[in-house]
CSV table of C-alpha atoms and ligand atoms in Angstrom, one decimal:
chain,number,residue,atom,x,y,z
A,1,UNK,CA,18.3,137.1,127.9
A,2,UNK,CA,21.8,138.8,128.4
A,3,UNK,CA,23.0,138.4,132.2
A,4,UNK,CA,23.0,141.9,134.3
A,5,UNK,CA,25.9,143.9,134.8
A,6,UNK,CA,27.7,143.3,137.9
A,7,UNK,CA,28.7,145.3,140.5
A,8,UNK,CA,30.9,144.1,143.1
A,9,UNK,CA,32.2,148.1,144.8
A,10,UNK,CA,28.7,150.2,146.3
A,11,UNK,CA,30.7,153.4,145.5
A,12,UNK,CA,30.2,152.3,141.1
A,13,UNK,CA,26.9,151.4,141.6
A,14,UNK,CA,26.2,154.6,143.3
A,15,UNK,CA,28.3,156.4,140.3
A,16,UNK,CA,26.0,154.3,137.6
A,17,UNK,CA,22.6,154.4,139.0
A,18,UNK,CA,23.5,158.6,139.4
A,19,UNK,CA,24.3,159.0,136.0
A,20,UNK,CA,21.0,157.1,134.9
A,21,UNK,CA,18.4,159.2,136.7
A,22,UNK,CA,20.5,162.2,135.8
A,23,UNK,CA,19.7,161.2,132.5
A,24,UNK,CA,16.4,160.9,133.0
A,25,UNK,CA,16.3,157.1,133.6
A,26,UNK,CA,13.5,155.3,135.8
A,27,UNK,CA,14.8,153.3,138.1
A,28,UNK,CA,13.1,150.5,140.2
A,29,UNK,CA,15.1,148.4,142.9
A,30,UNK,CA,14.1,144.5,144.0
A,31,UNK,CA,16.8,144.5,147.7
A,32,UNK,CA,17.4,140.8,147.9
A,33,UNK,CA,19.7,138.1,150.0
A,34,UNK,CA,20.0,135.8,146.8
A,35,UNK,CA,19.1,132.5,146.1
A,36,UNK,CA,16.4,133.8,144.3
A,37,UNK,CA,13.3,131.9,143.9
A,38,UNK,CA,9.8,132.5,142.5
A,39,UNK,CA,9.0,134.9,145.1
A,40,UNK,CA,12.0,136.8,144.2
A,41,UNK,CA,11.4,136.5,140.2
A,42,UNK,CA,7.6,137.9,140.6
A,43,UNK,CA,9.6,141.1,142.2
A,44,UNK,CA,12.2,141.8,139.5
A,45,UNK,CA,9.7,140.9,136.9
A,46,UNK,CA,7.7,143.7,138.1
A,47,UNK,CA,10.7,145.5,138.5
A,48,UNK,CA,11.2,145.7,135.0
A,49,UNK,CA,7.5,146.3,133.9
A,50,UNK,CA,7.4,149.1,136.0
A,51,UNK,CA,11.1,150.5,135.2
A,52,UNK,CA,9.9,150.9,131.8
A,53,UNK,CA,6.3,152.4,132.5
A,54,UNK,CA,6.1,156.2,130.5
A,55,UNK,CA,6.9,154.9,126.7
A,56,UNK,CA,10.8,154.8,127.5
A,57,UNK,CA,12.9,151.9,128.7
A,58,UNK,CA,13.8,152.4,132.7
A,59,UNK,CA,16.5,150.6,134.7
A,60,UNK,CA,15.8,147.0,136.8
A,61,UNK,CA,17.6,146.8,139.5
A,62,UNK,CA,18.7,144.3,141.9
A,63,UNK,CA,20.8,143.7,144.7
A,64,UNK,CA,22.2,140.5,146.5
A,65,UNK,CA,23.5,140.9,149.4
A,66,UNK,CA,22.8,138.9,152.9
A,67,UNK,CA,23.2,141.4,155.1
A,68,UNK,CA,25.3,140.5,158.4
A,69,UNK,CA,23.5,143.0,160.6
A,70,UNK,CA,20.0,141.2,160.6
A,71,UNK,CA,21.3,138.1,161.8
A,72,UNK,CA,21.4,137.2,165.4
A,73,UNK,CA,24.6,135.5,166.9
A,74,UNK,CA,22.8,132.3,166.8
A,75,UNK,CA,21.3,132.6,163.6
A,76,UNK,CA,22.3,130.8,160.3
A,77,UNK,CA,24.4,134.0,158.6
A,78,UNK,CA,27.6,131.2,157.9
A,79,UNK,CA,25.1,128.9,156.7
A,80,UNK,CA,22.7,131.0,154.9
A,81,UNK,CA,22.2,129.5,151.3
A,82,UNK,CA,24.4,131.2,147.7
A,83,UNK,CA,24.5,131.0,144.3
A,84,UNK,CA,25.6,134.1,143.1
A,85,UNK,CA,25.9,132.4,139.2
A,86,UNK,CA,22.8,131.3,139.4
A,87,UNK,CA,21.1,134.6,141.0
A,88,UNK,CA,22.8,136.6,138.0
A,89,UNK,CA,20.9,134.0,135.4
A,90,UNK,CA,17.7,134.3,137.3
A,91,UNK,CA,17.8,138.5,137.7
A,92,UNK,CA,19.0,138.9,133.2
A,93,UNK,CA,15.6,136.2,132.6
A,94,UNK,CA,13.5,138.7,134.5
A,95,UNK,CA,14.9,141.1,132.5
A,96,UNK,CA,17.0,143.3,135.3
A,97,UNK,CA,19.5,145.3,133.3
A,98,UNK,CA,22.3,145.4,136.9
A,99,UNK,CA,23.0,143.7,140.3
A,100,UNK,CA,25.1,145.1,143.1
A,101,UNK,CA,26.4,142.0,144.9
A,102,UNK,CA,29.6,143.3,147.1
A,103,UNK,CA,31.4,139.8,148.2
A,104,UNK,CA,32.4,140.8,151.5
A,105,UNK,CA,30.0,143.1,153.9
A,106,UNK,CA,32.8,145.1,154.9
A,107,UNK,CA,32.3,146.9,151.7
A,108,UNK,CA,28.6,147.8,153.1
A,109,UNK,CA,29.6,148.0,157.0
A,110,UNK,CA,33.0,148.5,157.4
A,111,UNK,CA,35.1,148.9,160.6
A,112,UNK,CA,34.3,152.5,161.3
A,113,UNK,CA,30.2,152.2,160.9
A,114,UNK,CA,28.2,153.8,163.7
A,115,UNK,CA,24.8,155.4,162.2
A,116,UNK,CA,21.7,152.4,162.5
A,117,UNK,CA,17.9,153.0,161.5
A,118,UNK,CA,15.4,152.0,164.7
A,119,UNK,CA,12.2,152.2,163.6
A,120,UNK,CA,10.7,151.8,167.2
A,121,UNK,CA,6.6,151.0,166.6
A,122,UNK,CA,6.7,148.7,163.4
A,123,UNK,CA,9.9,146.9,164.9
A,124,UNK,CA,8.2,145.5,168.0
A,125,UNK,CA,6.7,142.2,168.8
A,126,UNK,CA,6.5,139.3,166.4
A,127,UNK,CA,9.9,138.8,164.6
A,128,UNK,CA,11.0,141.9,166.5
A,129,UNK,CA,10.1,140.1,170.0
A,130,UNK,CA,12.0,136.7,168.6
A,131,UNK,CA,15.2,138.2,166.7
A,132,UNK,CA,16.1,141.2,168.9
A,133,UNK,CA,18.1,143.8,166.7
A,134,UNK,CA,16.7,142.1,163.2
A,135,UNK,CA,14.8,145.5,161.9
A,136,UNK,CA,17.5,147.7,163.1
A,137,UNK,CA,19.5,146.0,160.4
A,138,UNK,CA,16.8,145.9,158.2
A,139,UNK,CA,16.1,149.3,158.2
A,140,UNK,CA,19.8,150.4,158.1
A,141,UNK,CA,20.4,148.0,154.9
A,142,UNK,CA,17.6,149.0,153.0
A,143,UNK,CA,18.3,153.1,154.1
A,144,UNK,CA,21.8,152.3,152.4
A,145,UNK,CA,20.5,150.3,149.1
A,146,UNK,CA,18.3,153.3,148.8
A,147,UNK,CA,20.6,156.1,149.1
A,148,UNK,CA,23.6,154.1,146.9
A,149,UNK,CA,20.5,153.7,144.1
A,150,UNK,CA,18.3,156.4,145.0
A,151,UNK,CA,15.6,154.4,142.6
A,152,UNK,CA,12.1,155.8,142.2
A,153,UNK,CA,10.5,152.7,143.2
A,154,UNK,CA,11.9,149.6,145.5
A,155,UNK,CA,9.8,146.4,145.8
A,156,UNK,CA,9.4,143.9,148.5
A,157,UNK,CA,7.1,141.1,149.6
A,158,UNK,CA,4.4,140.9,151.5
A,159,UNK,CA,5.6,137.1,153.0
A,160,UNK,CA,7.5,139.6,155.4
A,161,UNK,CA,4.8,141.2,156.3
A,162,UNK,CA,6.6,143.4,159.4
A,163,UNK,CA,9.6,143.8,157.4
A,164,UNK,CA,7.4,145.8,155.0
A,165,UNK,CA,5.7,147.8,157.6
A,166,UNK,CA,8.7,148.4,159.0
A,167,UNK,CA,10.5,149.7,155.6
A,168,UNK,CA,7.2,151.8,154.5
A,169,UNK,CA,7.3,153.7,158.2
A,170,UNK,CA,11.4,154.2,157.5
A,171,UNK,CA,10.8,155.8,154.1
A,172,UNK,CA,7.7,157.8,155.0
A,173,UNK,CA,9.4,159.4,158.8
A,174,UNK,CA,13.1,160.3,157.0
A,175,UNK,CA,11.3,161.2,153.7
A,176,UNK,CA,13.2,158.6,151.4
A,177,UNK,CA,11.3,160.0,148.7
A,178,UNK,CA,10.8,156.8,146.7
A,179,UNK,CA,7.3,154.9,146.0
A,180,UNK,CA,7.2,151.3,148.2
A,181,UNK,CA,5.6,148.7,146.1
A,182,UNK,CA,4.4,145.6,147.8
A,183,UNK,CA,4.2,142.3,146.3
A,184,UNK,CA,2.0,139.3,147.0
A,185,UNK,CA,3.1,136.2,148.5
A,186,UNK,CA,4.3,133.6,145.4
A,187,UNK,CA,3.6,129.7,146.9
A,188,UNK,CA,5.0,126.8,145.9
A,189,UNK,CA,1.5,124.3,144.0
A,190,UNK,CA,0.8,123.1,147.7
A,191,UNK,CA,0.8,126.2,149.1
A,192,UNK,CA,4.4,126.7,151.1
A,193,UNK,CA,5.5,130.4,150.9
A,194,UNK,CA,8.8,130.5,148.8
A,195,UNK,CA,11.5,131.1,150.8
A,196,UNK,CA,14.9,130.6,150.8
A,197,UNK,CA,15.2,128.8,153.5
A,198,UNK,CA,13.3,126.5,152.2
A,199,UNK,CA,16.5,124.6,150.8
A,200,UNK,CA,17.4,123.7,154.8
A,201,UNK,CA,14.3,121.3,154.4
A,202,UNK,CA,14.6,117.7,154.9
A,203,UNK,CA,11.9,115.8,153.1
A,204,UNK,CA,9.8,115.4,156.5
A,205,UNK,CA,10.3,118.8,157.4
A,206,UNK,CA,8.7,120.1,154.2
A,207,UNK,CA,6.1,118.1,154.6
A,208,UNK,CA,5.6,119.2,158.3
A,209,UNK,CA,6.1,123.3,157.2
A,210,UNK,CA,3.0,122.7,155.1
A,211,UNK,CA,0.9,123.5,158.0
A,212,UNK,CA,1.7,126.5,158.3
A,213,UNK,CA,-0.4,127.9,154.8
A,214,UNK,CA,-2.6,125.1,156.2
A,215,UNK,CA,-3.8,127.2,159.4
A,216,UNK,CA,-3.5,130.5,157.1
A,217,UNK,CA,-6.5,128.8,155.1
A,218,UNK,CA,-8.3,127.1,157.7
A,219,UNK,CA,-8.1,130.4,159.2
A,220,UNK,CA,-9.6,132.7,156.0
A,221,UNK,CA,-12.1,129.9,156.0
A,222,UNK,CA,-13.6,130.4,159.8
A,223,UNK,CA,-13.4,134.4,159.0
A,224,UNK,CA,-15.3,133.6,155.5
A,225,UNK,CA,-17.6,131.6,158.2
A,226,UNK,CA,-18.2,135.2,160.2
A,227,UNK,CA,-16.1,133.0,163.2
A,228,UNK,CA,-13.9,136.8,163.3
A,229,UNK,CA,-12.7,136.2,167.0
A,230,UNK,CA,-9.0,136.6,167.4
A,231,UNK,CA,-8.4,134.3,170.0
A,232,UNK,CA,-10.1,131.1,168.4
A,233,UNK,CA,-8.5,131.8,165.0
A,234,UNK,CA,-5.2,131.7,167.5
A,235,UNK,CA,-5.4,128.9,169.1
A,236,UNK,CA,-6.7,127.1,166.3
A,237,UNK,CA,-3.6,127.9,163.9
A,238,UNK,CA,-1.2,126.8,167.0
A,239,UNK,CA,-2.8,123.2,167.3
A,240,UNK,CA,-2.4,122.9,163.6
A,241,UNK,CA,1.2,123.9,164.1
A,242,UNK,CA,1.9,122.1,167.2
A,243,UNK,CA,0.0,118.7,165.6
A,244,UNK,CA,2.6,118.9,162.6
A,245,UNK,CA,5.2,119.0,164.9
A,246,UNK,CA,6.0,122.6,164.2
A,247,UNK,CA,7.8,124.9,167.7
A,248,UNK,CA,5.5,127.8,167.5
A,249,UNK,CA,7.1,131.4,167.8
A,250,UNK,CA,3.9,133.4,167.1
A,251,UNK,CA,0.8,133.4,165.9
A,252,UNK,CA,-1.4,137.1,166.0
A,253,UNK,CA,-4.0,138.6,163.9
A,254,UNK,CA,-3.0,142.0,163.7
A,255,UNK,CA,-4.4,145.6,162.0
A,256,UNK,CA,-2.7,145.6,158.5
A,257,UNK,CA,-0.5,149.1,159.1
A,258,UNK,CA,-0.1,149.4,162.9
A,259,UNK,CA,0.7,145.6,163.8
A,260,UNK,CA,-1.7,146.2,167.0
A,261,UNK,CA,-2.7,142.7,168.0
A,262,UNK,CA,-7.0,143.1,167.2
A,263,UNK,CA,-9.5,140.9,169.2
A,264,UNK,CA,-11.7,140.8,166.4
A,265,UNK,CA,-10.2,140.1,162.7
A,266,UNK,CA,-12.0,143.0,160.3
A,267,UNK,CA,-11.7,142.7,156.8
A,268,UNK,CA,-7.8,143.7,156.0
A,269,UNK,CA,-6.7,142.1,159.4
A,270,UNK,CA,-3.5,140.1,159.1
A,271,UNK,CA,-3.1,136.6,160.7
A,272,UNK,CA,0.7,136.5,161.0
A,273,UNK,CA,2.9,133.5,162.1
A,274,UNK,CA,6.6,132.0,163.1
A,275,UNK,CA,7.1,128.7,163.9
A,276,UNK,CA,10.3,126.3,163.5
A,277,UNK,CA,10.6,123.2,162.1
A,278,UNK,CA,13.6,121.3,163.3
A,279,UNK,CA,15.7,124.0,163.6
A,280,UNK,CA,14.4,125.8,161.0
A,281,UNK,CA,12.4,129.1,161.5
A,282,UNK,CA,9.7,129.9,158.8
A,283,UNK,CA,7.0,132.5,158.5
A,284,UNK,CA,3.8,133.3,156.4
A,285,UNK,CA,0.8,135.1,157.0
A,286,UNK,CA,-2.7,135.8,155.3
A,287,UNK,CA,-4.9,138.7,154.9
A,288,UNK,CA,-8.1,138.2,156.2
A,289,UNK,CA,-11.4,138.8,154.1
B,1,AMP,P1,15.1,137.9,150.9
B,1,AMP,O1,16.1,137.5,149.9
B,1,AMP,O2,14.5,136.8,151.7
B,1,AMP,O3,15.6,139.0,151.8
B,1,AMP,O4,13.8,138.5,150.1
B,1,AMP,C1,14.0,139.6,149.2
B,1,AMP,C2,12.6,140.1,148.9
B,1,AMP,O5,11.8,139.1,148.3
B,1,AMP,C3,11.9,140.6,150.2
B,1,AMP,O6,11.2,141.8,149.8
B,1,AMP,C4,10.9,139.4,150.4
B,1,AMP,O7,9.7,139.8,151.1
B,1,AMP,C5,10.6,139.0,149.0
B,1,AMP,N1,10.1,137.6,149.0
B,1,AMP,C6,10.7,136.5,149.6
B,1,AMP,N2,10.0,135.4,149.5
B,1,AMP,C7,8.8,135.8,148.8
B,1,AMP,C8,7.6,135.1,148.4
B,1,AMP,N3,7.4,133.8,148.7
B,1,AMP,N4,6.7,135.9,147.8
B,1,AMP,C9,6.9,137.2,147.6
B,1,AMP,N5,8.0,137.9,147.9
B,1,AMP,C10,8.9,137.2,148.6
């Protein structure tokens, strides 16, 4: 497969991508940090499917960029893992035809910004409660990828769950005018979600953030059981955490849309959860049969 054109400067992407759909192009956008993994590839692969749905070929998108603006001031933004060469191999074997991957953020938020998305419901409590000021970058990140692409479709995962919720209420209330498509969790054979972050694993650590899809099942297990009560499914998941030696953030079960905390998991509730592992902050979450 021939590796994606690259983009470095928003303002020729924006040029590009308006010239395609004038033309008549489909376009579908997969917003990422980088260091792509499975998770990612099961986006842009679907990307590309869906890019070229209606008999003529679309364009797959993708962008890399690790967005300052999400990151807390204690958060790992210096450290946060790259590999741009590799990213660009990964994106032209799934097929995505151009990447926008500006090297320094000042080409996305310069100096003079001021405008910021808050998308006040979807944004509170659970990663909005631990990582004040996280969806307000969000938001205003994927506001900008969408309006310097304008695709017809963008696709994210469902392994951030809030962060999804949050995008689908920015696009519906400001009328973005471009079709959400969410993805399903990709896990590694033993069941860890794919993350990047993965990479800041020592051996023992991986082994200890394998609880965390541990409680997800035993959880779907007790609601398979009809044991559907909220708090039990809670406090279950933390002792699993807590015995692996995980620092729990949160643990909720949730309604699927509204992120209301439930007292009874229905069918379609979410069980969602944070916890660290060393230092180390990983999430995952399961919906509920
Ligand atoms: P990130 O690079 O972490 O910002 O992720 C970019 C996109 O990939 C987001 O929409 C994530 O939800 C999605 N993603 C990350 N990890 C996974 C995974 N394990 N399964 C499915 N989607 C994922």
């Amino acid at each position: 497969m021939p590796l994606p054109q690259l983009f470095t400067d928003p303002a020729a992407w924006q040029a590009r991508c308006g010239e395609a759909r004038d033309a008549g192009a489909r376009l579908a956008l997969v917003p990422t940090m980088g260091f792509l993994h499975d998770g990612h590839r099961s986006l842009l692969r679907e990307a590309r499917r869906r890019a070229d749905q209606g008999g003529k070929p679309g364009l797959a998108l993708a962008t890399i960029f690790v967005n300052p603006t999400q990151f807390g001031p204690t958060e790992d933004l210096s450290r946060y893992p790259r590999d741009l060469a590799g990213d660009l191999a990964t994106c032209g074997e799934a097929g995505i035809d151009a990447v926008l991957a500006p090297p320094d953020p000042a080409l996305m938020f310069g100096p003079g910004h001021q405008t910021w998305v808050d998308v006040e419901r979807a944004s509170q409590g659970l990663c909005g409660a631990s990582r004040p000021g996280h969806f307000r970058g969000v938001a205003t990140v994927v506001a900008k990828l969408l309006n310097l692409t304008r695709p017809h479709l963008a696709l994210f995962g469902e392994k951030d769950w809030q962060q999804l919720a949050v995008i689908r209420a920015m696009v519906g209330d400001l009328a973005f005018g471009v079709e959400i498509v969410g993805m399903p969790i990709v896990r590694e054979a033993d069941g860890l979600a794919r993350s990047s972050r993965n990479a800041y694993l020592k051996p023992e650590q991986r082994e200890a953030a394998l609880a965390l899809s541990r409680a997800l099942r035993e959880a779907g297990e007790a609601v398979a059981a009809g044991r559907r009560q909220a708090t039990a499914l809670v406090a279950a998941a933390r002792r699993r955490l807590e015995a692996a030696g995980a620092r729990v953030d949160y643990v909720e079960v949730v309604h699927p849309h509204t992120l209301q905390p439930v007292a009874e998991a229905a069918p379609g509730s979410v069980l969602l959860l944070a916890a660290f592992v060393g230092s180390t902050r990983l999430i995952d979450n399961l919906v509920l049969p």
